Tab-separated table of C-alpha atoms in Angstrom:
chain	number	residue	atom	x	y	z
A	1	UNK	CA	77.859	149.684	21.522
A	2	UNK	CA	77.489	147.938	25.139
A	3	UNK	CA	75.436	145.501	26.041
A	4	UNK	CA	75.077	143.647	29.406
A	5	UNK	CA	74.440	139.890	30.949
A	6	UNK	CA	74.903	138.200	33.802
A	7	UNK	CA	77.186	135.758	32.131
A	8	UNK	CA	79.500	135.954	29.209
A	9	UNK	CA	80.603	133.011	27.481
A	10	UNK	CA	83.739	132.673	25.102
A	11	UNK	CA	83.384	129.735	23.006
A	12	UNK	CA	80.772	127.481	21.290
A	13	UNK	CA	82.482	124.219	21.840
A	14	UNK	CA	81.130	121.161	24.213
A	15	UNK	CA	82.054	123.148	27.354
A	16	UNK	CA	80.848	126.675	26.664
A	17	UNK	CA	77.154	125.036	25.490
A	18	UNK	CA	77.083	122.631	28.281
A	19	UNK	CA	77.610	126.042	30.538
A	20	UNK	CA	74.854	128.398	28.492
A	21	UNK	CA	72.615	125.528	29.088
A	22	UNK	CA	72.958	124.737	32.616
A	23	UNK	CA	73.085	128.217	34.049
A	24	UNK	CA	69.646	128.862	35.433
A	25	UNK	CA	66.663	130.259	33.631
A	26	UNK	CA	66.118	133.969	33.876
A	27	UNK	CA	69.722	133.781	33.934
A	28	UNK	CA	70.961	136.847	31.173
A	29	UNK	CA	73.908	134.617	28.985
A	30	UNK	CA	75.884	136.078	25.754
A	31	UNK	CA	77.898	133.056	23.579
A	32	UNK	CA	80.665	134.797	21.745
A	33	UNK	CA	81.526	132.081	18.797
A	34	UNK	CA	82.341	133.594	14.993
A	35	UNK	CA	80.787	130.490	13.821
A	36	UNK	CA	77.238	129.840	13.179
A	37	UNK	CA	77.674	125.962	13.685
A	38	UNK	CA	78.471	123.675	16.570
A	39	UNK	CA	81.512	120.833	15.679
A	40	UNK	CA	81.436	117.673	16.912
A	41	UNK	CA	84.980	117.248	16.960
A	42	UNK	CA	84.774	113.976	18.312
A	43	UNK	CA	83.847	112.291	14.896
A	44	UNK	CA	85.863	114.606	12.871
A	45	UNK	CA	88.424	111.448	12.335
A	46	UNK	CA	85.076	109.618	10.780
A	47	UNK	CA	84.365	112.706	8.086
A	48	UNK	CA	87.666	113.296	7.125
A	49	UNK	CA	87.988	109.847	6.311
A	50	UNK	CA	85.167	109.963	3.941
A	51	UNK	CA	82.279	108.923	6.599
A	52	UNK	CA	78.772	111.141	6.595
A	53	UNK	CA	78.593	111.187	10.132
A	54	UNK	CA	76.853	114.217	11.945
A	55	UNK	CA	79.349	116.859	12.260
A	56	UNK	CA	77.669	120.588	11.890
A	57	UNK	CA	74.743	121.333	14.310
A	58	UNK	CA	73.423	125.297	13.895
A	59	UNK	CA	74.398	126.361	17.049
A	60	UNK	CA	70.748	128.202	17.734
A	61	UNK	CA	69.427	124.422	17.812
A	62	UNK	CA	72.194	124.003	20.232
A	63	UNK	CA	71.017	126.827	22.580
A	64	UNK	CA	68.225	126.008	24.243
A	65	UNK	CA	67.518	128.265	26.710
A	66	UNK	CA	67.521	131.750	25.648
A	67	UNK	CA	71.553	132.583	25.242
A	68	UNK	CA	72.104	135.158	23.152
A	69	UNK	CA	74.739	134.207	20.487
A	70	UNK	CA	77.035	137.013	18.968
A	71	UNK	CA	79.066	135.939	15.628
A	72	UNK	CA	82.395	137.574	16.312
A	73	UNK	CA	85.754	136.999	17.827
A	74	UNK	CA	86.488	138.221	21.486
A	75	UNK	CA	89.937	140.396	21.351
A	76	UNK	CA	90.325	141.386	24.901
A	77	UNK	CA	88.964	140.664	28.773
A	78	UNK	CA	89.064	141.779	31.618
A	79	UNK	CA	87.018	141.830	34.654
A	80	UNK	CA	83.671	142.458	33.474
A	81	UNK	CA	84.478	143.492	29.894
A	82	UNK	CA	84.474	141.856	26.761
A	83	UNK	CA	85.454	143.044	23.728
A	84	UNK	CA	84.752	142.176	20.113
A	85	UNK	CA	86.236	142.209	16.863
A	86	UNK	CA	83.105	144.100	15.185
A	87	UNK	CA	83.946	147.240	17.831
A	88	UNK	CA	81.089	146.033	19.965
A	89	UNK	CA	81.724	145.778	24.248
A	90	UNK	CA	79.490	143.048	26.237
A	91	UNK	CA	79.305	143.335	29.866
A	92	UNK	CA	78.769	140.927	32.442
A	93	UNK	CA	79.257	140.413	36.214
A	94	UNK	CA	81.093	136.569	34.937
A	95	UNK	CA	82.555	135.395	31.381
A	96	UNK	CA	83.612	132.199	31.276
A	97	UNK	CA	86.528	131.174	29.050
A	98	UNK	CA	85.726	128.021	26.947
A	99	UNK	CA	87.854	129.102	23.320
A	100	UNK	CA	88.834	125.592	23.088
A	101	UNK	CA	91.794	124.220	20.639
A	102	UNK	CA	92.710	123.829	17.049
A	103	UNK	CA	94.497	123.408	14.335
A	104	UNK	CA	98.644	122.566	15.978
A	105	UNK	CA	99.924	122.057	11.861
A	106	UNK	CA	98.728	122.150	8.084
A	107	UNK	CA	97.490	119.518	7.093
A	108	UNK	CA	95.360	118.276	10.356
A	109	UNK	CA	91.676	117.543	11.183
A	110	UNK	CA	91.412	119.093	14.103
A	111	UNK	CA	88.707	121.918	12.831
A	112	UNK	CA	85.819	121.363	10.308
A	113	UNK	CA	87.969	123.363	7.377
A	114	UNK	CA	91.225	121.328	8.339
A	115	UNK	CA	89.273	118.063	8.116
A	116	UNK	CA	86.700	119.235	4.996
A	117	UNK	CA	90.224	119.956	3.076
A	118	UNK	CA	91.495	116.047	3.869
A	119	UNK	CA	88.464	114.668	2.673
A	120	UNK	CA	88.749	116.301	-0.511
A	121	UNK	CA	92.019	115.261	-0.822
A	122	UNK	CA	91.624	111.931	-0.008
A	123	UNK	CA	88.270	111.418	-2.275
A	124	UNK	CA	90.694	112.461	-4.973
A	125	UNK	CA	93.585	109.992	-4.159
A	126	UNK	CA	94.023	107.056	-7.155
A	127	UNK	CA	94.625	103.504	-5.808
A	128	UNK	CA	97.589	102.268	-3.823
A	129	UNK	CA	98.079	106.534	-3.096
A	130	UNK	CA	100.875	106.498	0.406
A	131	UNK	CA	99.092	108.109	2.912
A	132	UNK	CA	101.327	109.329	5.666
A	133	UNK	CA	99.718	110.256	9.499
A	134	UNK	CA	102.299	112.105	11.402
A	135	UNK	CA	100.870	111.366	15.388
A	136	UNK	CA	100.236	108.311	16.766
A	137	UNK	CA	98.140	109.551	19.647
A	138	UNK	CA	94.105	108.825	19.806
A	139	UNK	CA	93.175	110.849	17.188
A	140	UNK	CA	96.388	109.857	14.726
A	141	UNK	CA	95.368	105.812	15.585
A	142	UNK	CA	91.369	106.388	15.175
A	143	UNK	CA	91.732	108.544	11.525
A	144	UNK	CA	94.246	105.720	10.940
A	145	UNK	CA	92.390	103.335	11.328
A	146	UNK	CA	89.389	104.881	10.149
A	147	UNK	CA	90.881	105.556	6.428
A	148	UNK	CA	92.220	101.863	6.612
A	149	UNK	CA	88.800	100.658	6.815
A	150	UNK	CA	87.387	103.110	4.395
A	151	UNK	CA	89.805	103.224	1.916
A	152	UNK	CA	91.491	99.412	1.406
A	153	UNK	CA	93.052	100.298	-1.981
A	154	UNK	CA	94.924	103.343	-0.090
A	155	UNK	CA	97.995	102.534	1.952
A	156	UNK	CA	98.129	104.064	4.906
A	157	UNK	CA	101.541	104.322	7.155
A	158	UNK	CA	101.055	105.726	10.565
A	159	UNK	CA	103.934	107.120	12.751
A	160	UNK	CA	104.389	108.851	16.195
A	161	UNK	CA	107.512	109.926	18.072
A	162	UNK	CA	106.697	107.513	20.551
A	163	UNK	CA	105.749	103.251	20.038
A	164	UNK	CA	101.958	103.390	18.871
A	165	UNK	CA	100.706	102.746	21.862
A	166	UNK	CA	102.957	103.738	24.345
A	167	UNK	CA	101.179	103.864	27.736
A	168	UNK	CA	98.367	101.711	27.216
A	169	UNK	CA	98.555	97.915	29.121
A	170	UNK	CA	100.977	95.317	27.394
A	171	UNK	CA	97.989	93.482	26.402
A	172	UNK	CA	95.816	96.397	25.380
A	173	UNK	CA	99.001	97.402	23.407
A	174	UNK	CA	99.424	94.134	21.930
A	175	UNK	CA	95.653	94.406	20.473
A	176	UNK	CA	95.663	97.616	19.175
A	177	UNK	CA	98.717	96.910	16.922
A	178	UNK	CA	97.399	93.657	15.577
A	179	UNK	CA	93.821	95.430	14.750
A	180	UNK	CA	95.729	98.229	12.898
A	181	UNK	CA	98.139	95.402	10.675
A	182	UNK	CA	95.310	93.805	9.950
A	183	UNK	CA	93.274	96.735	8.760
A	184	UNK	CA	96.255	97.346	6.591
A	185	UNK	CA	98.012	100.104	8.585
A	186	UNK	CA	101.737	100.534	8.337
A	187	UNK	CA	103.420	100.890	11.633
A	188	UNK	CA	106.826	102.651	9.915
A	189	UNK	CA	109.212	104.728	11.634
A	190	UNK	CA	109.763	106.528	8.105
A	191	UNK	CA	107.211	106.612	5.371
A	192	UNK	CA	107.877	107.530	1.447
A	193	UNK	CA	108.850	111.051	0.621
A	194	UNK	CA	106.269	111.760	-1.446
A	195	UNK	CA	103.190	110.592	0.820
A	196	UNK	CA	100.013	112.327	1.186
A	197	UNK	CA	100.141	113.459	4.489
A	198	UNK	CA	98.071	114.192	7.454
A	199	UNK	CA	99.066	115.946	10.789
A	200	UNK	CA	97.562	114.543	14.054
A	201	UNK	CA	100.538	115.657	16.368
A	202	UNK	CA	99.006	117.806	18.236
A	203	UNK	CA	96.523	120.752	19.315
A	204	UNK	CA	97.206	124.705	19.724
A	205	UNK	CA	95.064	126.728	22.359
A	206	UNK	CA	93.397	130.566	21.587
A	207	UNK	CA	96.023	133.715	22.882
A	208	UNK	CA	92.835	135.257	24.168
A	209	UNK	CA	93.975	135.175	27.767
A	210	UNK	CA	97.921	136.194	27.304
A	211	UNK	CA	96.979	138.993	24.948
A	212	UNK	CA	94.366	139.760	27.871
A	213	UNK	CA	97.286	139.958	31.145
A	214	UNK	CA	95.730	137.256	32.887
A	215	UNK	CA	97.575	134.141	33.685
A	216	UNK	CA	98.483	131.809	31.312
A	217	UNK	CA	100.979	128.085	31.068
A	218	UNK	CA	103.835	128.136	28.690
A	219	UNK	CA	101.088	126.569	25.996
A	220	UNK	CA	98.966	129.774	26.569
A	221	UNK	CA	96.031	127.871	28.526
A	222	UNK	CA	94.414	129.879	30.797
A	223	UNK	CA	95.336	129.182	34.536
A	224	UNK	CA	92.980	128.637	37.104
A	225	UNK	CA	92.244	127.995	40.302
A	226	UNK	CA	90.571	124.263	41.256
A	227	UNK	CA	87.261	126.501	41.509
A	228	UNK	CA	87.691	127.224	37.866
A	229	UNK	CA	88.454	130.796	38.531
A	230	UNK	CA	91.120	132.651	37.261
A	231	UNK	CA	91.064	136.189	38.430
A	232	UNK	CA	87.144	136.993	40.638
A	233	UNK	CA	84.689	137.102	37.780
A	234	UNK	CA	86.643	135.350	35.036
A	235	UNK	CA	86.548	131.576	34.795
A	236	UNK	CA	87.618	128.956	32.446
A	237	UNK	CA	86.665	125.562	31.207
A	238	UNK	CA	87.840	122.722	28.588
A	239	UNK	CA	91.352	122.362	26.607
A	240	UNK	CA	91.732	126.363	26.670
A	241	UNK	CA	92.819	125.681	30.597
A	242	UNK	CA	95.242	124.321	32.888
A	243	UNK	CA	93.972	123.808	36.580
A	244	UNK	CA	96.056	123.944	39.606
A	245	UNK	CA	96.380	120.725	41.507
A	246	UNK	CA	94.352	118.637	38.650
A	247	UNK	CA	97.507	117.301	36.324
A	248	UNK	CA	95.692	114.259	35.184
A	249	UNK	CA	93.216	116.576	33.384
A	250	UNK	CA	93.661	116.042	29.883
A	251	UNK	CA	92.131	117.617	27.013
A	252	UNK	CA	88.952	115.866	25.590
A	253	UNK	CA	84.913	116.140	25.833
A	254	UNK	CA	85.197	113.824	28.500
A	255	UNK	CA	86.990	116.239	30.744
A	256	UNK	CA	85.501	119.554	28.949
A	257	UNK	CA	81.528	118.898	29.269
A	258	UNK	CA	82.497	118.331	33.109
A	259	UNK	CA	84.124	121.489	33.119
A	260	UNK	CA	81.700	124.092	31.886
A	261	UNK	CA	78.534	122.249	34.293
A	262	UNK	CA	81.035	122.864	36.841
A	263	UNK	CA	81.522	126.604	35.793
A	264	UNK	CA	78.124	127.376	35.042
A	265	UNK	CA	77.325	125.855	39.011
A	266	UNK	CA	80.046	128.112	40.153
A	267	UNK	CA	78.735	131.194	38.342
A	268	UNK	CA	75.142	130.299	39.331
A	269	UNK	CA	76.388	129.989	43.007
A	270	UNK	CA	78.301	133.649	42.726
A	271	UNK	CA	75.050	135.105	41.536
A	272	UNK	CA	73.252	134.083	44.878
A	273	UNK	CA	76.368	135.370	46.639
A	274	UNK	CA	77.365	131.967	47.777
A	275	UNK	CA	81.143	131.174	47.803
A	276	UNK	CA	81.998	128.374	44.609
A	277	UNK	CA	83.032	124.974	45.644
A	278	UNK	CA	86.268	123.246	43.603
A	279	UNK	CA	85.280	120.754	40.669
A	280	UNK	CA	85.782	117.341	41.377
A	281	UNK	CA	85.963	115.597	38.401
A	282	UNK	CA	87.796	111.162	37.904
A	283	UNK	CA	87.603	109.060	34.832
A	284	UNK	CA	86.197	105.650	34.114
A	285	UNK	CA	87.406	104.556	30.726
A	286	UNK	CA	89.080	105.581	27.125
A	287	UNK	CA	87.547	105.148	24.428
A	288	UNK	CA	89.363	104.099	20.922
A	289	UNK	CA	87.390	103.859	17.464
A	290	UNK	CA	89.380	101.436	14.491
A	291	UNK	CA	86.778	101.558	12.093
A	292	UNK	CA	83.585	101.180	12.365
A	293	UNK	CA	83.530	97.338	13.613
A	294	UNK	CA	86.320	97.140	16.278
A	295	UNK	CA	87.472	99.499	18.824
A	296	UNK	CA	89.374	99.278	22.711
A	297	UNK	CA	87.833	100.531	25.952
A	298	UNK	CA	90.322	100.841	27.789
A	299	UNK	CA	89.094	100.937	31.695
A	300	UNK	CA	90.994	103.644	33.778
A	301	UNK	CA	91.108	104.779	37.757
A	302	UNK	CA	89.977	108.146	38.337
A	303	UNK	CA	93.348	109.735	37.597
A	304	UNK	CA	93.374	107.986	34.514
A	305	UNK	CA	95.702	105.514	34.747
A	306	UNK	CA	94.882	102.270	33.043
A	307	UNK	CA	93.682	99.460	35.233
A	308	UNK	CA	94.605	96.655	32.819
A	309	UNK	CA	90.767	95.882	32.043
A	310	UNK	CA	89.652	96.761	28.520
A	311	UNK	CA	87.290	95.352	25.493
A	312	UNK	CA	87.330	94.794	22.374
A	313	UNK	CA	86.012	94.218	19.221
A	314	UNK	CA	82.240	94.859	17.862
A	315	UNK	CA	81.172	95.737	21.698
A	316	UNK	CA	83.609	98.309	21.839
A	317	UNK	CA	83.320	99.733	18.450
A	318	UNK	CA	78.993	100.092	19.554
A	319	UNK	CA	79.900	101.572	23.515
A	320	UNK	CA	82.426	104.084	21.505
A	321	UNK	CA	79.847	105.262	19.364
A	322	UNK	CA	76.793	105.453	22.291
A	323	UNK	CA	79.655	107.512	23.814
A	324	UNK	CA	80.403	109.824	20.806
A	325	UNK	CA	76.098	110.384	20.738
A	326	UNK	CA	75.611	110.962	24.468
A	327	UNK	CA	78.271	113.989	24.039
A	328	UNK	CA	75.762	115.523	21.912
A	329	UNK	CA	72.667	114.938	24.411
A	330	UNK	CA	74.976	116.106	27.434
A	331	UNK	CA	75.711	119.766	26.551
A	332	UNK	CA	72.054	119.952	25.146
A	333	UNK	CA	69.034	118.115	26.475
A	334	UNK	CA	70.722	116.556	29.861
A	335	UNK	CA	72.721	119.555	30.587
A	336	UNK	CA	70.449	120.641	34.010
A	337	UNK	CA	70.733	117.005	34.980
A	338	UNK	CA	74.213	115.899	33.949
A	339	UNK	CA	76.555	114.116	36.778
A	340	UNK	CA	79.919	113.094	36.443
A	341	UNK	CA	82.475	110.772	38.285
A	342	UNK	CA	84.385	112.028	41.218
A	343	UNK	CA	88.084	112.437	41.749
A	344	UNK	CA	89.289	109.706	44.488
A	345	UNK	CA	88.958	110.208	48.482
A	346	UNK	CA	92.153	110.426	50.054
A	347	UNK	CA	91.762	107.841	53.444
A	348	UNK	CA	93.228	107.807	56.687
């Protein structure tokens, strides 16, 4: 069976909603997700953990302007052509890549099964229990933490390849490690052999566009022009692409949500017949969660390097989780009006 749409969109995560509900009304769009829920990965760290925050939102709730949503897994594309895993072919003049990333290891929280199976785990876990988290990136330092704060008759050992906190501000560095000691966290090159361990080392991205010819990075993201375009008709948006020019793009809400407004503008503009215009995208700030009473904003220039400015404590642990609700009003209810900050102006 065929069926056909104006737009095509691969994806249920933060990008591909924000870009289902920001194309124009009257506008024919087709989500292709397997899953009948939205994640808000964001607060995945929190559940695992053992917190009850809001993590699965039926993604028809999520939808709010008429996209039709088909529960199966795209296989193939190609210019105009989707297909599915349950034989079916959708059709559209654009489809816009937004598969996302998950699980990198067993063991992880980077999906709601991955992070569903830690909880468990952890709920089960007796007293003074060695808990071992292999990354000491964001997410490794916030679940850290998080547990810590949870869970003080655990003991919780975190360790990276790299200092935790390599690359933030001496100070800002200084600050996260005494938070973390004094939640209780272990900052241990090496941790006991028979830990209960959790994998926050990293992210893997969907095959869908190497398996598909197009143009992909060593890592498999889809490559694309600054316009979002890969090949004319086929676009891509979030942590499932690499865009040329744009290195300080990293992979997060803050850059995906961005990224499929800017998409679903470009394949609004293409449906006029008007040429698409490059996204422009800068950051402001970083946001880290320890717990649920202290956290670091960390203030960045819009390429994302740290400006030396940050705050702490109870503020920041209350602006971290505004931030982590606004990601859910973005995609949804602002999406039409959503604005973002702008790369810098080169000057003369």
């Amino acid at each position: 069976m065929s069926h056909h749409y104006d737009a095509i969109i691969i994806g249920g995560g933060y990008s591909g909603i924000t870009a289902a509900n920001r194309l124009p009304r009257g506008t024919r769009v087709a989500l292709i997700d397997p899953k009948a829920d939205f994640i808000h990965r964001v607060r995945l760290h929190e559940y695992a953990a053992g917190g009850a925050p809001r993590i699965r939102i039926p993604l028809r709730r999520m939808l709010k302007h008429g996209a039709e949503h088909h529960r199966s897994l795209a296989q193939h594309v190609e210019p105009g052509l989707v297909r599915l895993a349950d034989g079916h072919e959708l059709r559209a003049r654009h489809i816009l890549v937004t598969t996302g990333s998950h699980d990198a290891a067993p063991g992880s929280i980077a999906s709601y099964a991955a992070a569903t199976m830690q909880r468990e785990r952890l709920a089960e876990a007796a007293p003074g229990t060695d808990v071992v988290v292999r990354g000491a990136g964001l997410t490794g330092i916030e679940f850290a933490a998080e547990l810590a704060y949870r869970r003080a008759d655990l003991t919780v050992h975190l360790l990276g390849r790299a200092p935790v906190g390599d690359g933030l501000p001496e100070r800002a560095r200084d600050h996260l490690r005494t938070t973390l000691e004094h939640l209780g966290v272990h900052l241990d090159s090496e941790a006991p052999g028979d830990a209960l361990a959790v994998d926050a080392t990293g992210l893997h991205v969907s095959r869908l566009g190497r398996e598909s010819s197009l143009a992909v990075s060593a890592h498999d993201q889809l490559l694309v022009a600054p316009t979002l375009e890969s090949v004319p008709g086929i676009w891509g948006a979030g942590d499932a692409v690499r865009v040329t020019g744009m290195p300080h793009l990293r992979a997060s809400c803050a850059t995906a949500i961005p990224m499929g407004a800017h998409a679903a503008d470009n394949i609004a503009r293409a449906l006029r017949k008007e040429p698409p215009t490059p996204f422009d995208f800068g950051y402001a700030f970083r946001c880290i969660s320890l717990g649920r009473r202290r956290g670091i904003i960390l203030s960045v220039d819009p390429l994302d390097t740290p400006t030396g400015r940050f705050m702490t404590g109870l503020a920041a642990a209350w602006f971290k989780s505004a931030v982590c609700a606004s990601v859910l009003q973005a995609p949804t209810t602002f999406a039409r009006a959503y604005r973002w900050p702008h790369a810098p102006r080169e000057t003369t």
